[in-house]
PDB file of C-alpha atoms in Angstrom:
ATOM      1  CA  UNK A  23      70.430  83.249  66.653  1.00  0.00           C
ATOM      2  CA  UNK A  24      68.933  81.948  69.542  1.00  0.00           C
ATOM      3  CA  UNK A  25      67.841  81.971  73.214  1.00  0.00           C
ATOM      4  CA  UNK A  26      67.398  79.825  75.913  1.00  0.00           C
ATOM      5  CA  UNK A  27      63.543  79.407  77.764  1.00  0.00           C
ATOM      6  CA  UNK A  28      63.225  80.491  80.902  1.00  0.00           C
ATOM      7  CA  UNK A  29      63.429  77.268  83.183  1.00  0.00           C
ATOM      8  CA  UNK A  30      62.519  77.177  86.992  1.00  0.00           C
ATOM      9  CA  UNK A  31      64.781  74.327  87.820  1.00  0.00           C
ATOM     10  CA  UNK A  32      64.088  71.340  90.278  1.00  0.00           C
ATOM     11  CA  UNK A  33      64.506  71.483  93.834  1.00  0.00           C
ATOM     12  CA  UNK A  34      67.685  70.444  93.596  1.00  0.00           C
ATOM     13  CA  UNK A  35      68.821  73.624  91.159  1.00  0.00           C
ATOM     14  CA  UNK A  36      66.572  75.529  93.656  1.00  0.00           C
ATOM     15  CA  UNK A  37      69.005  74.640  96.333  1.00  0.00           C
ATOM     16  CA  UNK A  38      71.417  76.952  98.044  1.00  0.00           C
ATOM     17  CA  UNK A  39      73.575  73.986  97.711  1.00  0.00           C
ATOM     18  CA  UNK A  40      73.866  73.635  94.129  1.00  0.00           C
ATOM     19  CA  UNK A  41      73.897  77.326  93.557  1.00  0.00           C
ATOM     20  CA  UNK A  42      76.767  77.393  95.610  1.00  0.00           C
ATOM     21  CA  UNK A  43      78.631  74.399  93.423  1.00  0.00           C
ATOM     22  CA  UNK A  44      77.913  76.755  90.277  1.00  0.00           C
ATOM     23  CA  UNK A  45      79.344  79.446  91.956  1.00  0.00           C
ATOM     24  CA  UNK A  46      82.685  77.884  92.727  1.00  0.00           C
ATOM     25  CA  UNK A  47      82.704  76.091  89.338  1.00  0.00           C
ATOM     26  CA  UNK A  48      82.641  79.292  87.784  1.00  0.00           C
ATOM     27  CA  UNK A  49      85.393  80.976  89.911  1.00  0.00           C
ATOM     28  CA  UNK A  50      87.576  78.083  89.201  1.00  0.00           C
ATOM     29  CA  UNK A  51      87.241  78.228  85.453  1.00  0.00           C
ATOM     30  CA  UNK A  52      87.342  82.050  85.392  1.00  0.00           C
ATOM     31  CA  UNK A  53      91.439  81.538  86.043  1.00  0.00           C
ATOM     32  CA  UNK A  54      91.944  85.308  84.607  1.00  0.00           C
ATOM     33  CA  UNK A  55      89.204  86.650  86.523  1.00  0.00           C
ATOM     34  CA  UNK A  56      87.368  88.241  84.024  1.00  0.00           C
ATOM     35  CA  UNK A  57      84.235  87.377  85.141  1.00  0.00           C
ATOM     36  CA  UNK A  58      83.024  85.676  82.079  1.00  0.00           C
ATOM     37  CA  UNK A  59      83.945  82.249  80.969  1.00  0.00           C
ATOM     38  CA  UNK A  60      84.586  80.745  77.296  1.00  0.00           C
ATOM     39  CA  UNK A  61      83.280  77.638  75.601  1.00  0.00           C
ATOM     40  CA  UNK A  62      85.519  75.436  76.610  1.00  0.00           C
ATOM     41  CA  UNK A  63      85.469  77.041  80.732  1.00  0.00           C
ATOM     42  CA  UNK A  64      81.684  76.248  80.059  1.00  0.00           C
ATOM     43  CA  UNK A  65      81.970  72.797  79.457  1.00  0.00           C
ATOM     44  CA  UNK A  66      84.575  72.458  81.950  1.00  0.00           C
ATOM     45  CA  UNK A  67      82.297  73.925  84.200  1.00  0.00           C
ATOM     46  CA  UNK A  68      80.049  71.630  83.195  1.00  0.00           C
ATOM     47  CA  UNK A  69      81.936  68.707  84.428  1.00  0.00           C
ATOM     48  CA  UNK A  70      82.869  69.991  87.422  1.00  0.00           C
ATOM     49  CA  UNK A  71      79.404  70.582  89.152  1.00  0.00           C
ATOM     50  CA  UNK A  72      78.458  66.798  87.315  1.00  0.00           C
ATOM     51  CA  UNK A  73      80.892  65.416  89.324  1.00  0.00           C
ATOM     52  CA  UNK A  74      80.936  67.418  92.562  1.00  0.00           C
ATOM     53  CA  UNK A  75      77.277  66.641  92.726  1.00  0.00           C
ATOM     54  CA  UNK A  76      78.440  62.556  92.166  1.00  0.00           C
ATOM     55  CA  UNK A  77      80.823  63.122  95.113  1.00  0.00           C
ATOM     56  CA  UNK A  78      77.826  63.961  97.261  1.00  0.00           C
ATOM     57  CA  UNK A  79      75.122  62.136  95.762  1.00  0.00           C
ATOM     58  CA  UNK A  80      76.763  58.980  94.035  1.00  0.00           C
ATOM     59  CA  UNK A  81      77.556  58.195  90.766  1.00  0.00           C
ATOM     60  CA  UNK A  82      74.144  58.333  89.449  1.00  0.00           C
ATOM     61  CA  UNK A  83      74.405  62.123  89.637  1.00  0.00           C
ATOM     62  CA  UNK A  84      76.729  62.318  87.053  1.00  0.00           C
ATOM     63  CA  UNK A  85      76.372  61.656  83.540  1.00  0.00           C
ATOM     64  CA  UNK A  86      77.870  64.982  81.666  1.00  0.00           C
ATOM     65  CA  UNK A  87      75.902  65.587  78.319  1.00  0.00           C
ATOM     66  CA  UNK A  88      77.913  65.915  74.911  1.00  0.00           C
ATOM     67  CA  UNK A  89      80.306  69.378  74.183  1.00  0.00           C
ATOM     68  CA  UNK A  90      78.030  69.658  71.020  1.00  0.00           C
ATOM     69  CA  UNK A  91      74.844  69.930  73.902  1.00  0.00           C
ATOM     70  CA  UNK A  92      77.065  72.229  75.833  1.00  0.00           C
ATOM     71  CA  UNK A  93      77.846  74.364  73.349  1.00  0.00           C
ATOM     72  CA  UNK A  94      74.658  74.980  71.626  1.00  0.00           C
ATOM     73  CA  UNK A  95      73.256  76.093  74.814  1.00  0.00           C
ATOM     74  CA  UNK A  96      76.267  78.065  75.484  1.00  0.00           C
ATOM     75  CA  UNK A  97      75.225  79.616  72.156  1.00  0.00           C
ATOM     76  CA  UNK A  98      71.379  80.211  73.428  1.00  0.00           C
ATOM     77  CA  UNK A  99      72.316  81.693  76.353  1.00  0.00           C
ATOM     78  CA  UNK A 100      75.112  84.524  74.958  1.00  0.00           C
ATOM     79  CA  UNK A 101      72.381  86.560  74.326  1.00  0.00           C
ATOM     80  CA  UNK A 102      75.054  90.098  73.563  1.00  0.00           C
ATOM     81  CA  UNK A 103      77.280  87.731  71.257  1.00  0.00           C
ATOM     82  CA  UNK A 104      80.034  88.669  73.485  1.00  0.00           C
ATOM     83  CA  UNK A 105      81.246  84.694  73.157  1.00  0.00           C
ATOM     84  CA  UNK A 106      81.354  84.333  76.959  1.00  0.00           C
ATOM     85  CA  UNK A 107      78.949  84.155  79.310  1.00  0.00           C
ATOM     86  CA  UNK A 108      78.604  85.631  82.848  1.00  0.00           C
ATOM     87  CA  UNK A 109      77.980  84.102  86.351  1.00  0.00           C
ATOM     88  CA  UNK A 110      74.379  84.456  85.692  1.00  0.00           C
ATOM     89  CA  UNK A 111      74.229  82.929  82.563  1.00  0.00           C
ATOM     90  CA  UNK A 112      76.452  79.709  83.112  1.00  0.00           C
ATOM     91  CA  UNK A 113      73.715  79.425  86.119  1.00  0.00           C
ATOM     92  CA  UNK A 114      71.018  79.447  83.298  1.00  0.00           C
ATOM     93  CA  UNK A 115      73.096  76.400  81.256  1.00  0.00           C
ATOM     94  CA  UNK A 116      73.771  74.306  84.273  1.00  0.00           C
ATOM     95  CA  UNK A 117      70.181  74.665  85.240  1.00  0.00           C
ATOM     96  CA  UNK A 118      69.360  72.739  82.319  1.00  0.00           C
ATOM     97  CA  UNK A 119      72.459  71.183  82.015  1.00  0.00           C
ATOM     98  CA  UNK A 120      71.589  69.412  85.110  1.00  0.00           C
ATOM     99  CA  UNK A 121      67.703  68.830  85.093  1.00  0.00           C
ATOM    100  CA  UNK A 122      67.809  65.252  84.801  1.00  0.00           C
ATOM    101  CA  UNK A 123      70.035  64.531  87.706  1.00  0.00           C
ATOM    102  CA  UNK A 124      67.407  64.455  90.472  1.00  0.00           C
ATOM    103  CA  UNK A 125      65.219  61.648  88.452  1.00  0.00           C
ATOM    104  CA  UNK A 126      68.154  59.727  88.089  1.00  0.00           C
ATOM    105  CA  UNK A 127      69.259  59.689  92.049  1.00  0.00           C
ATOM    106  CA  UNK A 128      65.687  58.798  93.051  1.00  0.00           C
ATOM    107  CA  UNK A 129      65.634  56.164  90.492  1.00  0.00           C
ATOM    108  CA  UNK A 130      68.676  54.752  91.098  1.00  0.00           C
ATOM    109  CA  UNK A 131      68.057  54.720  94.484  1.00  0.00           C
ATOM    110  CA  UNK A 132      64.637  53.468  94.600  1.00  0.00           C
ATOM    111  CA  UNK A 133      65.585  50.758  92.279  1.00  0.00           C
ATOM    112  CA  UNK A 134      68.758  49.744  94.477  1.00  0.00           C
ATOM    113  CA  UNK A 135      67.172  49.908  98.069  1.00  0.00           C
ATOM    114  CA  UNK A 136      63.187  48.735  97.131  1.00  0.00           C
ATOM    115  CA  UNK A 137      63.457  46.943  93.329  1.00  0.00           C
ATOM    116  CA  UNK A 138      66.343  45.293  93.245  1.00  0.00           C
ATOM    117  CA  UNK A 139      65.651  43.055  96.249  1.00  0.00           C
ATOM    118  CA  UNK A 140      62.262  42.668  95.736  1.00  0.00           C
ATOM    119  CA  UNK A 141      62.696  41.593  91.879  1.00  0.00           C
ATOM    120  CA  UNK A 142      66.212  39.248  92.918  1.00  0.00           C
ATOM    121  CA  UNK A 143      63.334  37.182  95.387  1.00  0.00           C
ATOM    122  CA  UNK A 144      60.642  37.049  92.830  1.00  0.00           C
ATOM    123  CA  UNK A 145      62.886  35.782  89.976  1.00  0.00           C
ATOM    124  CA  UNK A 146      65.060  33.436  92.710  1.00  0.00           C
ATOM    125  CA  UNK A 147      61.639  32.131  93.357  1.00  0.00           C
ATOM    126  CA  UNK A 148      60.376  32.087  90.128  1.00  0.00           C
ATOM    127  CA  UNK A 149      63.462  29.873  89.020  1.00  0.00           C
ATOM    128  CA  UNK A 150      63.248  27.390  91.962  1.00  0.00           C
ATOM    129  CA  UNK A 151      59.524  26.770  90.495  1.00  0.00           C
ATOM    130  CA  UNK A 152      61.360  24.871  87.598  1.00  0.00           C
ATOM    131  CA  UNK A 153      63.289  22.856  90.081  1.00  0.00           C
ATOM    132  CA  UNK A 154      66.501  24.351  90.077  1.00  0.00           C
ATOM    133  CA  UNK A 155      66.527  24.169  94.073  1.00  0.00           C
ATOM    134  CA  UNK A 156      66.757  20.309  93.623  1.00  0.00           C
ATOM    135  CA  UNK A 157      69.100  20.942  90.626  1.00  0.00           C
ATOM    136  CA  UNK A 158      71.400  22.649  93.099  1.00  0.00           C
ATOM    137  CA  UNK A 159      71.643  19.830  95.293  1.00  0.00           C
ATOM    138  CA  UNK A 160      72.271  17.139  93.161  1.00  0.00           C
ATOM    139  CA  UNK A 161      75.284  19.281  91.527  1.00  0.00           C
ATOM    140  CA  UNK A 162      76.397  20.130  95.562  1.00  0.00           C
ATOM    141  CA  UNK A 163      76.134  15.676  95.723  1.00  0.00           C
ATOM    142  CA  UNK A 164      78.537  15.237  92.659  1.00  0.00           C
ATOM    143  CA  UNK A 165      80.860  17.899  93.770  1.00  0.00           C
ATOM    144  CA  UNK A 166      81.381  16.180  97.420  1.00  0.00           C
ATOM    145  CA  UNK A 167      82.402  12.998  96.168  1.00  0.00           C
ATOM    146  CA  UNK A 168      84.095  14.125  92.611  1.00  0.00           C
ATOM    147  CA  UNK A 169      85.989  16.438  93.042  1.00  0.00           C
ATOM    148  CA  UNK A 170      89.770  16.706  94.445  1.00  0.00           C
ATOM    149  CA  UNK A 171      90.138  17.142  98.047  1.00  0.00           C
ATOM    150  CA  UNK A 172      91.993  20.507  97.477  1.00  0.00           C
ATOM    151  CA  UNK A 173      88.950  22.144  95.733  1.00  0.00           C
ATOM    152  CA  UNK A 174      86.525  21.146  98.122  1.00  0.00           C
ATOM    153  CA  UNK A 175      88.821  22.510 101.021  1.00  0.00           C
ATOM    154  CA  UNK A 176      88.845  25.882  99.262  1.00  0.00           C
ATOM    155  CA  UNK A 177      84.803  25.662  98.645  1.00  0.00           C
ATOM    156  CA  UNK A 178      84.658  24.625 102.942  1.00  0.00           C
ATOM    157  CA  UNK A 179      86.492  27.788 103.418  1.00  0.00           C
ATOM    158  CA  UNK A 180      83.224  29.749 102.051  1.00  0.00           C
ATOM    159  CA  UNK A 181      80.246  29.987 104.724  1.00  0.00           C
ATOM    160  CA  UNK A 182      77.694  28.497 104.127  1.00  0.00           C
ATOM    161  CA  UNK A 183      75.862  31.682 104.900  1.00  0.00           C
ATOM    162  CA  UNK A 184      77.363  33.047 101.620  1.00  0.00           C
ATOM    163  CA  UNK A 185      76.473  30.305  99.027  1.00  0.00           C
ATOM    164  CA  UNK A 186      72.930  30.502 100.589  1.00  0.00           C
ATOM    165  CA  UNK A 187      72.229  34.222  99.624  1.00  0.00           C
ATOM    166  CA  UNK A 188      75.014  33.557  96.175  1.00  0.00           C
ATOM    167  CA  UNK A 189      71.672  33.042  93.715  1.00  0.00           C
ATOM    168  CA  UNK A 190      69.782  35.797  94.911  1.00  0.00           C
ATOM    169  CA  UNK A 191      73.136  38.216  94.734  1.00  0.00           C
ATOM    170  CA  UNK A 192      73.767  37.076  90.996  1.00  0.00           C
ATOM    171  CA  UNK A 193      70.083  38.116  90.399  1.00  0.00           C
ATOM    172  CA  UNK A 194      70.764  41.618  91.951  1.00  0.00           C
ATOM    173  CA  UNK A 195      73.911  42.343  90.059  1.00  0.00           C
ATOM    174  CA  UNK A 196      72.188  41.161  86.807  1.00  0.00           C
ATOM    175  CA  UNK A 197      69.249  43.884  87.749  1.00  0.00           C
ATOM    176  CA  UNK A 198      71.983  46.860  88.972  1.00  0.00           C
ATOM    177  CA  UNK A 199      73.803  46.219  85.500  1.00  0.00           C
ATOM    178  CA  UNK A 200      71.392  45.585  83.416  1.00  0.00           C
ATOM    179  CA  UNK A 201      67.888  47.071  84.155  1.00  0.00           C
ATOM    180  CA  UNK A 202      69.567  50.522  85.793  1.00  0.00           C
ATOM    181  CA  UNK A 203      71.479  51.458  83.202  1.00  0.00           C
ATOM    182  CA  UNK A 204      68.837  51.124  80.472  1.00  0.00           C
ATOM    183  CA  UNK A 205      66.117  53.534  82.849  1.00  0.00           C
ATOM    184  CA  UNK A 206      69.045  55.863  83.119  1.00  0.00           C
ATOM    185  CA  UNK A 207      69.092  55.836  79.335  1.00  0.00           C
ATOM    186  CA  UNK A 208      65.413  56.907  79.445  1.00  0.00           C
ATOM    187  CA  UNK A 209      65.922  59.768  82.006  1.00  0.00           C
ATOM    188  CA  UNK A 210      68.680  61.023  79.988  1.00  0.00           C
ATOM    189  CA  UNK A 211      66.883  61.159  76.599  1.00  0.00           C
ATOM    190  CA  UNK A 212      64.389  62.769  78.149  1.00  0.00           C
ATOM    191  CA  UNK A 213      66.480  65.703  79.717  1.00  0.00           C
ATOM    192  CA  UNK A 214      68.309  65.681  76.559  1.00  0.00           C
ATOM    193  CA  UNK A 215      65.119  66.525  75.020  1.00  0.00           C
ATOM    194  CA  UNK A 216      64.442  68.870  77.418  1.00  0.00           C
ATOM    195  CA  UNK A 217      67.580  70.541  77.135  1.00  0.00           C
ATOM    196  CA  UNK A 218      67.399  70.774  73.126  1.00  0.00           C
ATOM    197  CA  UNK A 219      63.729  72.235  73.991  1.00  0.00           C
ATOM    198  CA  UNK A 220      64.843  74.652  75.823  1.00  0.00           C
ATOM    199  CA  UNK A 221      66.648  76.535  72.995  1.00  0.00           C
ATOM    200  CA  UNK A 222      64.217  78.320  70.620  1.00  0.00           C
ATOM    201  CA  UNK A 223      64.615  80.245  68.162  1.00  0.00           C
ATOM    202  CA  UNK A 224      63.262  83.999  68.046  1.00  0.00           C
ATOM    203  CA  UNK A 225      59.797  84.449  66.580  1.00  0.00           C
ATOM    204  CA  UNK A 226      60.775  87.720  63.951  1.00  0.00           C
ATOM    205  CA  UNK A 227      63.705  85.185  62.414  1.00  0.00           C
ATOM    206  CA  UNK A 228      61.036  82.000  62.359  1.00  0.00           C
ATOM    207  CA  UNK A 229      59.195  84.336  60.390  1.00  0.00           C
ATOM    208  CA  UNK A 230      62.021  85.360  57.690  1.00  0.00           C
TER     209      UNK A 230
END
């Protein structure tokens, strides 16, 4: 068999806040009362702190790891082999469980409210340097005497105000879809990591 490290948690696991979600979590999939919760109340559990921190935080706090994660740890931390664990314990699991989701709020929201804009102007500028600002207005040119009087009435009906910032916007949805997702990749192999890390086996049975 084996056990689970002893981890300190972030501040965010440190908070009364989150010890408070675990509590609930656990009183909601203890329906019998028992006070001790099954595999599958574990990774129900699970979800439900993942996504009442997402409610709170945004959706960057919640990215649930696989049942196969869940239940190894569950595994590490039933340390009597009852096959449930206790308030205590599921705090243990979600403690882990949940490691990664302060790096991923701060880098989501670093990348959102500093990156993002800064990297949309460089690359907006970085484009016009090839001309595409000229580009732009021979196309606009064309499209004013071309094109049927019905289409351009619906294009008037935009402000101007919005097909000046329309470049720099596609930019920034290219970076929030692209570039985001693939550092919250990173952060999650990481905790993953951490998480598979944190079970260990005992030293008398590495020995045998």
């Amino acid at each position: 068999s084996a056990h689970l490290k002893k981890i300190s948690g972030n501040f965010l696991t440190k908070s009364k806040t989150f010890k408070g979600i675990c509590k609930w979590a656990f009183t909601v999939c203890d329906g019998n009362e028992t006070g001790s919760i099954n595999k599958t109340e574990l990774y129900a559990g699970m979800l439900l702190v993942h996504l009442t921190c997402a409610k709170y935080a945004g959706p960057a706090a919640c990215y649930p790891p696989k049942r196969a994660e869940v239940e190894r740890l569950f595994d590490a931390a039933d340390d009597d082999n009852s096959g449930s664990l206790d308030q205590e314990e599921f705090n243990s699991v979600m403690i882990i469980l949940c490691s990664n989701i302060t790096s991923r709020i701060l880098t989501y929201y670093a990348i959102l409210i500093i990156a993002v804009p800064y990297l949309a102007s460089w690359a907006l500028g970085f484009i016009n340097w090839f001309g595409t600002d000229d580009a732009i207005l021979k196309f606009d040119a064309t499209f004013d005497q071309h094109a049927p009087a019905a289409l351009r009435a619906v294009v008037d009906i935009v402000p101007d105000s919005l097909w000046a910032t329309l470049p720099e916007s596609i930019i920034s949805l290219a970076f929030f879809f692209l570039v985001i997702p693939k550092l919250m990749d990173v952060i999650d192999d990481v905790s993953f990591k951490a998480a598979a890390d944190a079970v260990v086996v005992k030293e008398e049975e590495k020995e045998d």
